[in-house]
Amino acid sequence: MAASALCWALRAARQVLPSQTRSYYVDWRMLRDVKRRKLAYEYADERLRINAIRKNTILPKELQEVADREIAALPRDSCHVRIRNRCVLTSRPRGVKRRWRLSRIVFRHFADHAQMSGIQRAMW
Amino acid sequence: MWGGFRGCGRVLLLAGAARHCGRPHSRTQRLFSTSSALSTTKDESTASTDSAATAATKEGAEETPKQKLLKIIGNMKVEVTTKRKFQQLKEQEIKKQAANKQEGLDGGSSTEGDVQRSKPLNPELVQAASAVASSFPHSREQAESELLAQLRRHEETTDKQRRGETINIRNVISEMAVKRQSPAQRGVSISRRISLEMDEDGQRIKPGRPSSCSFDSGRSLKAGKRLNIFTKASPEMENALKTVSSPTIWDLEFAKEIAAVTEQPPRNGFEEMIQWTKEGILWEFPIDNEAGMDDGAEFHEHIFLEKHLQDFPKQGPIRHFMELVICGLSKNPYLSVKQKIEHIDWFRNYFEEKKEYLQEKNKQASQTFGT
């Protein structure tokens, strides 16, 4: 009875604490980018509303100052500007085409092997 | 040897006991020789089965026309086939054994039976019954006993009627009470008679019309057991289904296993596209612009959001601010009504929390300005 209660407590604690990630992203930078995206999704609404109070000429300044302090207190990774659109396959931060989420090198590789739908070598 | 009734003009007066009459078989004859009123010494054939013999008293009587008739009936015999002969043999064997046991009892029962009955049956009827029974190919005693029982029952009923013990209809009717109708019920019945309903053709429906339930050869549509083929699922069934549901993880896993095993690879491109549509990879055609977004709310719930501003102050910058927020929300097609209401609620909570802080700040500001 006591043992089962202990087990349940441990399991709950493990879920609450920041867990060790075991997935296989291309590199750690990609993993950090994934974390940022998750947090940004969580705090998106709150950030929008607090910013609506801040970027205002109607409300009193005191309120806006309070809002400034509040938004600064939020985790840093929760803002969307920290997200970088990396290549999905190589985690390359630059030269990534948004439509395919692939870096230019991977894109070229697949297009030449005719594995990109509707892509053809340009010739005119 | 079994067929044909060679005994002539002899009718046995039986008392309903299963008894073998004089048979050509020497063994059985010896057994039955002691039984009363059974000996038939005048048997012509060697094998005449249960032939009826007259009682000793009537032996010397003249042959009345009735007796002649009985003789004729007695002579009428059903032709017996070989199969029936063997059946009769079997039955005779069985009855023999049974009768041997009952022999001692039977000797006394015949006289007792006569005494028990208050009114003995008409001897003529009995004679006729025995003659008819003798015409049966097998189980003659049974037939005779049954016929005599029937006669007895008939006599009993006639006696009862004479005495007046049967059901008198007058008594029954007198006991029946008159049913009283309440005025409400009477009104209903009257209104039913004058019906204002119209049939499809515009003709009035008269009450008591047999059109709805057709009468066909003495049977009505609504009588009889219901088959319950087309009735909706009864609420009992629904309750049972609800209690059964809430599947466990094991049930889900089992269902997934079955689905994985039974599914076949798509045979052609159409089936592949169907599979994709089910999974959600392919959109449904014709394309629905509101696929996955429709929450069933009307347009006025999206646009007219002022009713949610009731808890806010009616004047001041906050009200001004919130009105702008509502204006923006009403133009937003991407949020559902729920999300918009949540938005407004969040602002309300936020301003509630900051109220005390703002009041303190104002006091401080006034104090600093004052001093």
Short mmCIF file of C-alpha atoms in Angstrom, two decimals:
data_model
loop_
_atom_site.label_atom_id
_atom_site.label_comp_id
_atom_site.label_asym_id
_atom_site.label_seq_id
_atom_site.Cartn_x
_atom_site.Cartn_y
_atom_site.Cartn_z
CA MET A 1 0.00 0.00 0.00
CA ALA A 2 2.77 2.40 1.00
CA ALA A 3 4.99 1.12 -1.81
CA SER A 4 2.33 1.78 -4.44
CA ALA A 5 1.79 5.29 -3.10
CA LEU A 6 5.53 5.91 -3.29
CA CYS A 7 5.68 4.65 -6.87
CA TRP A 8 2.84 6.90 -7.88
CA ALA A 9 4.55 9.89 -6.25
CA LEU A 10 7.79 9.17 -8.09
CA ARG A 11 6.02 8.88 -11.41
CA ALA A 12 4.23 12.16 -10.86
CA ALA A 13 7.47 13.87 -9.90
CA ARG A 14 9.17 12.57 -12.98
CA GLN A 15 6.47 14.01 -15.16
CA VAL A 16 6.52 17.41 -13.48
CA LEU A 17 10.29 17.93 -13.49
CA PRO A 18 12.00 18.84 -16.79
CA SER A 19 12.55 15.42 -18.25
CA GLN A 20 15.66 14.22 -19.99
CA THR A 21 14.97 14.14 -23.68
CA ARG A 22 15.65 10.84 -25.42
CA SER A 23 14.61 11.57 -28.99
CA TYR A 24 17.00 11.67 -31.94
CA TYR A 25 16.96 15.11 -33.52
CA VAL A 26 19.73 15.92 -35.94
CA ASP A 27 21.65 18.01 -33.37
CA TRP A 28 21.19 19.81 -30.09
CA ARG A 29 20.47 23.10 -31.74
CA MET A 30 17.51 21.54 -33.44
CA LEU A 31 16.33 20.23 -30.10
CA ARG A 32 16.57 23.67 -28.51
CA ASP A 33 14.61 25.06 -31.44
CA VAL A 34 11.93 22.44 -30.79
CA LYS A 35 11.72 23.50 -27.14
CA ARG A 36 11.39 27.12 -28.11
CA ARG A 37 8.58 26.34 -30.50
CA LYS A 38 6.69 24.47 -27.80
CA LEU A 39 6.98 27.26 -25.28
CA ALA A 40 6.10 29.88 -27.84
CA TYR A 41 2.92 27.96 -28.61
CA GLU A 42 2.05 27.81 -24.90
CA TYR A 43 2.55 31.48 -24.11
CA ALA A 44 1.39 32.94 -27.41
CA ASP A 45 -2.03 34.13 -26.21
CA GLU A 46 -0.74 35.63 -22.98
CA ARG A 47 2.03 37.49 -24.70
CA LEU A 48 -0.38 38.89 -27.27
CA ARG A 49 -2.74 40.21 -24.59
CA ILE A 50 -0.05 41.75 -22.45
CA ASN A 51 1.43 43.38 -25.48
CA ALA A 52 -1.99 44.76 -26.37
CA ILE A 53 -2.02 46.50 -22.99
CA ARG A 54 1.52 47.73 -23.42
CA LYS A 55 1.27 49.08 -26.94
CA ASN A 56 -1.55 51.43 -26.01
CA THR A 57 -2.23 55.11 -25.70
CA ILE A 58 -5.56 54.82 -23.89
CA LEU A 59 -4.69 52.92 -20.75
CA PRO A 60 -2.83 54.63 -17.91
CA LYS A 61 0.90 54.38 -17.86
CA GLU A 62 0.99 52.60 -14.55
CA LEU A 63 -0.86 49.74 -16.05
CA GLN A 64 1.51 49.61 -18.97
CA GLU A 65 4.52 49.55 -16.72
CA VAL A 66 3.08 46.68 -14.83
CA ALA A 67 2.51 44.90 -18.09
CA ASP A 68 6.12 45.52 -19.10
CA ARG A 69 7.33 43.92 -15.97
CA GLU A 70 5.05 41.00 -16.41
CA ILE A 71 6.11 40.22 -19.91
CA ALA A 72 9.74 40.43 -18.95
CA ALA A 73 9.10 37.86 -16.26
CA LEU A 74 7.93 35.30 -18.78
CA PRO A 75 10.49 32.68 -19.92
CA ARG A 76 12.74 33.91 -22.58
CA ASP A 77 12.12 31.02 -24.93
CA SER A 78 8.43 31.82 -25.04
CA CYS A 79 8.78 34.58 -27.56
CA HIS A 80 8.42 33.71 -31.20
CA VAL A 81 11.32 35.76 -32.43
CA ARG A 82 13.75 33.25 -30.97
CA ILE A 83 12.52 30.55 -33.32
CA ARG A 84 14.70 29.85 -36.33
CA ASN A 85 13.35 27.99 -39.33
CA ARG A 86 16.02 25.34 -39.64
CA CYS A 87 16.24 22.68 -42.30
CA VAL A 88 14.28 19.69 -41.22
CA LEU A 89 16.80 17.11 -42.37
CA THR A 90 20.17 18.78 -41.76
CA SER A 91 19.31 21.50 -39.20
CA ARG A 92 20.99 24.10 -41.40
CA PRO A 93 19.92 27.55 -40.16
CA ARG A 94 20.51 29.36 -43.41
CA GLY A 95 19.43 28.79 -47.01
CA VAL A 96 16.14 27.12 -45.99
CA LYS A 97 13.18 27.36 -48.35
CA ARG A 98 10.08 27.91 -46.29
CA ARG A 99 7.70 25.94 -48.49
CA TRP A 100 9.67 22.70 -48.23
CA ARG A 101 11.42 23.34 -44.90
CA LEU A 102 14.60 22.07 -46.54
CA SER A 103 17.97 23.63 -47.00
CA ARG A 104 19.06 24.40 -50.50
CA ILE A 105 21.51 21.52 -50.69
CA VAL A 106 19.01 18.87 -49.66
CA PHE A 107 16.44 20.41 -51.93
CA ARG A 108 18.75 20.17 -54.88
CA HIS A 109 19.64 16.60 -54.02
CA PHE A 110 16.05 15.45 -53.97
CA ALA A 111 15.00 17.46 -56.99
CA ASP A 112 17.74 15.87 -59.08
CA HIS A 113 16.59 12.41 -58.05
CA ALA A 114 13.01 13.38 -59.04
CA GLN A 115 11.73 13.03 -55.50
CA MET A 116 10.27 16.49 -55.24
CA SER A 117 6.77 16.62 -56.60
CA GLY A 118 6.30 19.19 -59.35
CA ILE A 119 9.92 20.33 -59.38
CA GLN A 120 11.78 20.42 -62.60
CA ARG A 121 15.14 21.84 -63.70
CA ALA A 122 14.59 25.30 -65.05
CA MET A 123 15.43 25.83 -68.63
CA TRP A 124 14.44 28.77 -70.72
CA MET B 1 -55.85 -66.10 -39.45
CA TRP B 2 -56.00 -62.77 -37.76
CA GLY B 3 -58.31 -61.20 -40.18
CA GLY B 4 -61.99 -61.80 -40.10
CA PHE B 5 -64.27 -62.03 -37.25
CA ARG B 6 -65.59 -65.49 -37.20
CA GLY B 7 -67.48 -65.34 -33.96
CA CYS B 8 -71.06 -64.65 -34.79
CA GLY B 9 -73.73 -62.97 -32.81
CA ARG B 10 -71.94 -62.84 -29.57
CA VAL B 11 -71.50 -59.59 -27.77
CA LEU B 12 -69.60 -59.44 -24.60
CA LEU B 13 -70.66 -57.22 -21.78
CA LEU B 14 -67.43 -55.74 -20.58
CA ALA B 15 -66.87 -53.56 -17.61
CA GLY B 16 -64.04 -51.54 -19.02
CA ALA B 17 -61.31 -53.86 -17.93
CA ALA B 18 -58.49 -54.75 -20.21
CA ARG B 19 -59.00 -58.36 -20.60
CA HIS B 20 -58.28 -60.90 -23.22
CA CYS B 21 -61.33 -62.70 -24.36
CA GLY B 22 -61.15 -66.31 -25.27
CA ARG B 23 -58.35 -66.90 -27.66
CA PRO B 24 -57.53 -69.91 -29.67
CA HIS B 25 -54.17 -70.13 -28.04
CA SER B 26 -54.47 -72.97 -25.64
CA ARG B 27 -52.25 -71.38 -23.00
CA THR B 28 -54.18 -68.18 -22.78
CA GLN B 29 -57.46 -70.01 -22.91
CA ARG B 30 -56.49 -72.00 -19.93
CA LEU B 31 -55.50 -68.81 -18.08
CA PHE B 32 -58.74 -67.09 -18.85
CA SER B 33 -60.95 -70.07 -18.39
CA THR B 34 -61.58 -69.13 -14.78
CA SER B 35 -62.51 -65.51 -15.49
CA SER B 36 -66.18 -64.76 -15.48
CA ALA B 37 -68.37 -64.62 -18.49
CA LEU B 38 -65.59 -65.00 -20.95
CA SER B 39 -65.55 -68.48 -22.16
CA THR B 40 -66.26 -68.96 -25.76
CA THR B 41 -66.71 -72.53 -26.52
CA LYS B 42 -68.21 -72.08 -29.86
CA ASP B 43 -65.20 -70.65 -31.66
CA GLU B 44 -65.12 -71.90 -35.15
CA SER B 45 -61.72 -70.63 -36.23
CA THR B 46 -58.48 -71.52 -34.62
CA ALA B 47 -57.26 -67.99 -34.34
CA SER B 48 -59.93 -65.47 -33.84
CA THR B 49 -58.72 -62.65 -31.70
CA ASP B 50 -60.66 -61.04 -28.96
CA SER B 51 -63.98 -62.20 -30.22
CA ALA B 52 -66.96 -60.92 -28.38
CA ALA B 53 -69.12 -63.47 -26.72
CA THR B 54 -72.56 -62.89 -25.43
CA ALA B 55 -73.28 -63.00 -21.78
CA ALA B 56 -74.56 -66.27 -20.51
CA THR B 57 -77.96 -64.75 -19.81
CA LYS B 58 -78.55 -63.66 -23.35
CA GLU B 59 -77.43 -66.80 -24.98
CA GLY B 60 -80.80 -68.21 -25.40
CA ALA B 61 -82.58 -64.97 -26.44
CA GLU B 62 -84.20 -64.60 -29.80
CA GLU B 63 -82.45 -62.74 -32.47
CA THR B 64 -84.13 -59.38 -32.45
CA PRO B 65 -83.63 -57.01 -35.38
CA LYS B 66 -81.30 -55.08 -33.09
CA GLN B 67 -79.19 -58.13 -32.65
CA LYS B 68 -79.19 -58.62 -36.36
CA LEU B 69 -77.90 -55.06 -36.74
CA LEU B 70 -75.26 -55.71 -34.18
CA LYS B 71 -74.33 -58.82 -36.02
CA ILE B 72 -73.88 -56.81 -39.16
CA ILE B 73 -71.76 -54.26 -37.35
CA GLY B 74 -69.76 -57.04 -35.84
CA ASN B 75 -69.21 -58.62 -39.19
CA MET B 76 -67.91 -55.38 -40.61
CA LYS B 77 -64.21 -55.72 -40.18
CA VAL B 78 -61.30 -53.70 -41.29
CA GLU B 79 -58.88 -55.62 -43.45
CA VAL B 80 -55.68 -56.16 -41.63
CA THR B 81 -52.35 -56.15 -43.42
CA THR B 82 -49.33 -58.21 -42.43
CA LYS B 83 -47.66 -55.23 -40.82
CA ARG B 84 -50.68 -54.68 -38.63
CA LYS B 85 -50.71 -58.36 -37.82
CA PHE B 86 -47.23 -58.17 -36.42
CA GLN B 87 -48.11 -54.98 -34.52
CA GLN B 88 -51.08 -56.73 -33.05
CA LEU B 89 -48.91 -59.65 -32.07
CA LYS B 90 -46.60 -57.34 -30.21
CA GLU B 91 -49.43 -55.58 -28.50
CA GLN B 92 -51.00 -58.85 -27.52
CA GLU B 93 -47.75 -59.99 -25.95
CA ILE B 94 -47.49 -56.81 -23.94
CA LYS B 95 -51.08 -56.85 -22.89
CA LYS B 96 -50.82 -60.48 -21.92
CA GLN B 97 -48.19 -59.74 -19.35
CA ALA B 98 -50.05 -56.76 -18.06
CA ALA B 99 -53.28 -58.67 -17.89
CA ASN B 100 -51.68 -61.55 -16.06
CA LYS B 101 -50.79 -59.22 -13.27
CA GLN B 102 -54.18 -57.63 -13.23
CA GLU B 103 -56.07 -60.85 -13.49
CA GLY B 104 -56.58 -61.23 -9.81
CA LEU B 105 -57.69 -57.61 -9.44
CA ASP B 106 -59.92 -57.64 -12.43
CA GLY B 107 -62.07 -60.42 -11.11
CA GLY B 108 -63.35 -58.22 -8.33
CA SER B 109 -63.28 -54.85 -10.04
CA SER B 110 -65.98 -55.59 -12.53
CA THR B 111 -68.59 -56.04 -9.89
CA GLU B 112 -67.33 -53.05 -7.92
CA GLY B 113 -67.49 -50.83 -10.94
CA ASP B 114 -71.14 -51.55 -11.34
CA VAL B 115 -71.87 -50.71 -7.78
CA GLN B 116 -69.98 -47.37 -7.88
CA ARG B 117 -71.98 -45.94 -10.71
CA SER B 118 -75.24 -44.57 -9.51
CA LYS B 119 -76.85 -45.13 -12.84
CA PRO B 120 -75.55 -47.95 -14.97
CA LEU B 121 -75.29 -47.25 -18.65
CA ASN B 122 -77.99 -48.26 -20.99
CA PRO B 123 -77.25 -51.86 -21.92
CA GLU B 124 -78.23 -51.22 -25.52
CA LEU B 125 -75.73 -48.41 -25.78
CA VAL B 126 -73.09 -50.61 -24.26
CA GLN B 127 -73.83 -53.34 -26.72
CA ALA B 128 -73.55 -50.89 -29.59
CA ALA B 129 -70.30 -49.57 -28.20
CA SER B 130 -68.79 -52.99 -27.95
CA ALA B 131 -69.90 -53.88 -31.46
CA VAL B 132 -68.32 -50.75 -32.85
CA ALA B 133 -65.17 -51.30 -30.84
CA SER B 134 -64.90 -54.80 -32.14
CA SER B 135 -64.67 -53.41 -35.63
CA PHE B 136 -61.32 -51.84 -34.76
CA PRO B 137 -58.37 -53.93 -36.01
CA HIS B 138 -56.37 -53.63 -32.83
CA SER B 139 -56.67 -52.39 -29.30
CA ARG B 140 -60.26 -53.47 -29.05
CA GLU B 141 -60.44 -53.24 -25.32
CA GLN B 142 -59.07 -49.76 -25.33
CA ALA B 143 -61.62 -48.64 -27.88
CA GLU B 144 -64.42 -50.17 -25.91
CA SER B 145 -63.30 -48.64 -22.67
CA GLU B 146 -62.94 -45.24 -24.28
CA LEU B 147 -66.38 -45.40 -25.84
CA LEU B 148 -67.92 -46.43 -22.56
CA ALA B 149 -66.15 -43.58 -20.79
CA GLN B 150 -67.54 -41.17 -23.33
CA LEU B 151 -71.00 -42.52 -22.78
CA ARG B 152 -70.63 -42.13 -19.06
CA ARG B 153 -69.53 -38.52 -19.41
CA HIS B 154 -72.48 -37.80 -21.64
CA GLU B 155 -74.81 -39.30 -19.06
CA GLU B 156 -73.29 -37.18 -16.34
CA THR B 157 -73.78 -33.95 -18.22
CA THR B 158 -77.38 -34.75 -19.00
CA ASP B 159 -77.98 -35.56 -15.34
CA LYS B 160 -76.46 -32.29 -14.30
CA GLN B 161 -78.58 -30.33 -16.68
CA ARG B 162 -81.70 -32.01 -15.42
CA ARG B 163 -80.78 -31.21 -11.87
CA GLY B 164 -79.86 -27.64 -12.78
CA GLU B 165 -76.24 -27.60 -11.75
CA THR B 166 -74.91 -26.20 -14.99
CA ILE B 167 -74.04 -22.55 -15.50
CA ASN B 168 -77.15 -20.44 -15.61
CA ILE B 169 -76.69 -17.45 -17.84
CA ARG B 170 -79.22 -15.47 -15.88
CA ASN B 171 -77.13 -15.73 -12.76
CA VAL B 172 -74.06 -14.59 -14.63
CA ILE B 173 -75.74 -11.54 -16.09
CA SER B 174 -77.25 -10.52 -12.79
CA GLU B 175 -73.87 -10.55 -11.14
CA MET B 176 -72.31 -8.30 -13.75
CA ALA B 177 -72.11 -4.68 -12.52
CA VAL B 178 -72.73 -1.64 -14.62
CA LYS B 179 -69.54 0.30 -15.43
CA ARG B 180 -69.70 3.97 -14.51
CA GLN B 181 -68.06 6.53 -16.78
CA SER B 182 -66.72 9.80 -15.48
CA PRO B 183 -67.94 12.92 -17.27
CA ALA B 184 -64.45 13.54 -18.64
CA GLN B 185 -64.38 10.14 -20.23
CA ARG B 186 -67.84 10.67 -21.56
CA GLY B 187 -66.75 13.90 -23.14
CA VAL B 188 -63.81 12.15 -24.72
CA SER B 189 -65.99 9.44 -26.13
CA ILE B 190 -68.44 11.98 -27.49
CA SER B 191 -65.69 13.99 -29.09
CA ARG B 192 -64.34 10.87 -30.60
CA ARG B 193 -67.64 10.24 -32.25
CA ILE B 194 -67.69 13.67 -33.84
CA SER B 195 -64.28 13.70 -35.37
CA LEU B 196 -62.93 16.75 -37.12
CA GLU B 197 -59.99 14.89 -38.54
CA MET B 198 -59.62 14.80 -42.21
CA ASP B 199 -58.25 11.98 -44.21
CA GLU B 200 -55.80 12.51 -47.00
CA ASP B 201 -58.55 12.87 -49.57
CA GLY B 202 -60.40 15.47 -47.54
CA GLN B 203 -63.02 13.09 -46.25
CA ARG B 204 -63.84 12.90 -42.60
CA ILE B 205 -62.51 10.01 -40.59
CA LYS B 206 -65.44 8.33 -38.87
CA PRO B 207 -64.72 6.73 -35.54
CA GLY B 208 -64.69 2.99 -35.48
CA ARG B 209 -63.60 2.69 -39.05
CA PRO B 210 -61.92 -0.57 -39.80
CA SER B 211 -59.81 1.01 -42.53
CA SER B 212 -56.74 1.43 -40.37
CA CYS B 213 -56.64 -2.14 -39.21
CA SER B 214 -57.76 -4.31 -42.04
CA PHE B 215 -59.75 -7.37 -41.23
CA ASP B 216 -58.83 -10.30 -43.32
CA SER B 217 -60.33 -13.72 -42.81
CA GLY B 218 -60.95 -13.28 -39.14
CA ARG B 219 -57.51 -11.89 -38.26
CA SER B 220 -56.64 -8.30 -37.48
CA LEU B 221 -53.35 -6.55 -38.05
CA LYS B 222 -52.89 -5.44 -34.49
CA ALA B 223 -53.63 -8.74 -32.82
CA GLY B 224 -50.92 -11.25 -32.27
CA LYS B 225 -47.35 -11.11 -31.07
CA ARG B 226 -45.12 -8.31 -32.27
CA LEU B 227 -41.97 -9.32 -34.05
CA ASN B 228 -40.05 -6.17 -33.03
CA ILE B 229 -38.17 -6.02 -36.28
CA PHE B 230 -38.76 -2.40 -37.13
CA THR B 231 -39.04 -0.85 -33.70
CA LYS B 232 -36.40 1.53 -32.55
CA ALA B 233 -33.88 0.37 -30.03
CA SER B 234 -35.67 0.52 -26.71
CA PRO B 235 -34.24 2.71 -23.94
CA GLU B 236 -33.31 -0.44 -22.04
CA MET B 237 -30.99 -1.43 -24.82
CA GLU B 238 -29.49 2.05 -24.88
CA ASN B 239 -28.82 1.94 -21.19
CA ALA B 240 -27.21 -1.44 -21.55
CA LEU B 241 -24.98 -0.13 -24.32
CA LYS B 242 -23.94 2.84 -22.22
CA THR B 243 -22.99 0.68 -19.27
CA VAL B 244 -20.94 -1.60 -21.50
CA SER B 245 -18.90 1.22 -23.04
CA SER B 246 -15.84 2.95 -21.51
CA PRO B 247 -13.41 0.46 -23.10
CA THR B 248 -10.21 -0.40 -21.32
CA ILE B 249 -6.75 -0.06 -22.79
CA TRP B 250 -6.72 -3.75 -23.53
CA ASP B 251 -9.90 -3.47 -25.52
CA LEU B 252 -8.46 -0.62 -27.55
CA GLU B 253 -5.28 -2.57 -28.20
CA PHE B 254 -7.25 -5.59 -29.24
CA ALA B 255 -9.35 -3.49 -31.60
CA LYS B 256 -6.20 -1.99 -33.10
CA GLU B 257 -4.71 -5.44 -33.55
CA ILE B 258 -7.79 -6.69 -35.34
CA ALA B 259 -7.84 -3.64 -37.59
CA ALA B 260 -4.17 -4.08 -38.42
CA VAL B 261 -4.59 -7.75 -39.22
CA THR B 262 -7.74 -7.42 -41.30
CA GLU B 263 -6.76 -4.43 -43.38
CA GLN B 264 -5.66 -5.18 -46.91
CA PRO B 265 -3.32 -3.07 -49.02
CA PRO B 266 -5.30 -0.89 -51.44
CA ARG B 267 -6.03 -2.63 -54.68
CA ASN B 268 -6.04 0.48 -56.80
CA GLY B 269 -5.51 4.23 -56.72
CA PHE B 270 -9.06 4.95 -55.69
CA GLU B 271 -8.79 2.85 -52.55
CA GLU B 272 -5.48 4.52 -51.77
CA MET B 273 -7.10 7.93 -52.00
CA ILE B 274 -9.98 6.76 -49.81
CA GLN B 275 -7.47 5.64 -47.20
CA TRP B 276 -5.70 8.96 -47.33
CA THR B 277 -8.96 10.84 -46.92
CA LYS B 278 -9.79 8.77 -43.87
CA GLU B 279 -6.39 9.50 -42.36
CA GLY B 280 -6.73 13.22 -43.09
CA ILE B 281 -3.87 13.49 -45.58
CA LEU B 282 -6.24 14.28 -48.43
CA TRP B 283 -8.95 16.88 -48.17
CA GLU B 284 -12.56 16.08 -48.85
CA PHE B 285 -13.92 17.21 -52.20
CA PRO B 286 -15.71 19.49 -53.01
CA ILE B 287 -13.53 21.60 -50.78
CA ASP B 288 -15.26 22.94 -47.72
CA ASN B 289 -13.75 26.23 -46.63
CA GLU B 290 -14.91 25.72 -43.07
CA ALA B 291 -13.62 22.18 -42.68
CA GLY B 292 -12.62 21.58 -39.08
CA MET B 293 -13.62 25.08 -38.00
CA ASP B 294 -17.37 25.03 -37.78
CA ASP B 295 -18.51 25.07 -34.15
CA GLY B 296 -22.18 25.59 -34.94
CA ALA B 297 -22.34 29.21 -33.74
CA GLU B 298 -24.35 31.81 -35.60
CA PHE B 299 -22.82 34.99 -37.02
CA HIS B 300 -24.45 37.21 -34.38
CA GLU B 301 -22.54 35.39 -31.65
CA HIS B 302 -19.31 36.32 -33.40
CA ILE B 303 -20.10 39.95 -34.02
CA PHE B 304 -22.24 41.24 -31.18
CA LEU B 305 -19.95 40.78 -28.20
CA GLU B 306 -21.06 43.77 -26.13
CA LYS B 307 -23.07 41.57 -23.79
CA HIS B 308 -19.77 40.19 -22.45
CA LEU B 309 -18.74 43.69 -21.36
CA GLN B 310 -21.32 43.89 -18.60
CA ASP B 311 -18.83 43.50 -15.73
CA PHE B 312 -16.58 46.31 -16.92
CA PRO B 313 -16.96 49.94 -15.79
CA LYS B 314 -19.14 51.98 -18.11
CA GLN B 315 -16.84 54.99 -18.34
CA GLY B 316 -13.14 55.42 -18.44
CA PRO B 317 -10.13 54.23 -20.37
CA ILE B 318 -10.68 50.54 -19.64
CA ARG B 319 -14.08 50.60 -21.25
CA HIS B 320 -12.64 52.40 -24.23
CA PHE B 321 -9.89 49.82 -24.48
CA MET B 322 -12.28 46.89 -24.26
CA GLU B 323 -14.54 48.29 -26.91
CA LEU B 324 -11.56 48.38 -29.26
CA VAL B 325 -10.76 44.78 -28.35
CA ILE B 326 -14.32 43.74 -29.17
CA CYS B 327 -14.21 45.56 -32.46
CA GLY B 328 -11.09 43.64 -33.38
CA LEU B 329 -12.54 40.29 -32.28
CA SER B 330 -15.71 40.75 -34.28
CA LYS B 331 -13.62 41.09 -37.41
CA ASN B 332 -11.55 38.00 -36.67
CA PRO B 333 -12.71 34.98 -38.69
CA TYR B 334 -10.09 32.61 -37.35
CA LEU B 335 -11.19 32.36 -33.75
CA SER B 336 -14.16 30.43 -32.46
CA VAL B 337 -16.76 32.03 -30.22
CA LYS B 338 -15.34 30.20 -27.22
CA GLN B 339 -11.89 31.56 -27.82
CA LYS B 340 -13.22 35.10 -28.13
CA ILE B 341 -15.10 34.81 -24.85
CA GLU B 342 -11.94 33.47 -23.20
CA HIS B 343 -10.05 36.48 -24.50
CA ILE B 344 -12.47 38.89 -22.89
CA ASP B 345 -12.51 36.91 -19.65
CA TRP B 346 -8.74 37.03 -19.41
CA PHE B 347 -8.84 40.82 -19.62
CA ARG B 348 -11.48 41.00 -16.94
CA ASN B 349 -9.39 38.91 -14.56
CA TYR B 350 -6.30 40.90 -15.33
CA PHE B 351 -7.95 44.22 -14.58
CA GLU B 352 -9.51 42.83 -11.39
CA GLU B 353 -6.07 41.84 -10.13
CA LYS B 354 -4.56 45.18 -11.01
CA LYS B 355 -7.35 47.22 -9.42
CA GLU B 356 -5.97 47.16 -5.89
CA TYR B 357 -2.50 47.88 -7.13
CA LEU B 358 -3.75 50.87 -9.13
CA GLN B 359 -5.68 52.25 -6.15
CA GLU B 360 -2.60 52.04 -3.97
CA LYS B 361 -0.61 53.77 -6.66
CA ASN B 362 -3.19 56.57 -6.90
CA LYS B 363 -3.11 57.09 -3.16
CA GLN B 364 0.65 57.27 -3.22
CA ALA B 365 0.60 59.68 -6.13
CA SER B 366 -1.94 61.93 -4.41
CA GLN B 367 0.08 61.80 -1.22
CA THR B 368 3.30 62.73 -3.03
CA PHE B 369 1.51 65.50 -4.89
CA GLY B 370 -0.04 66.68 -1.71
CA THR B 371 3.16 66.82 0.18
#
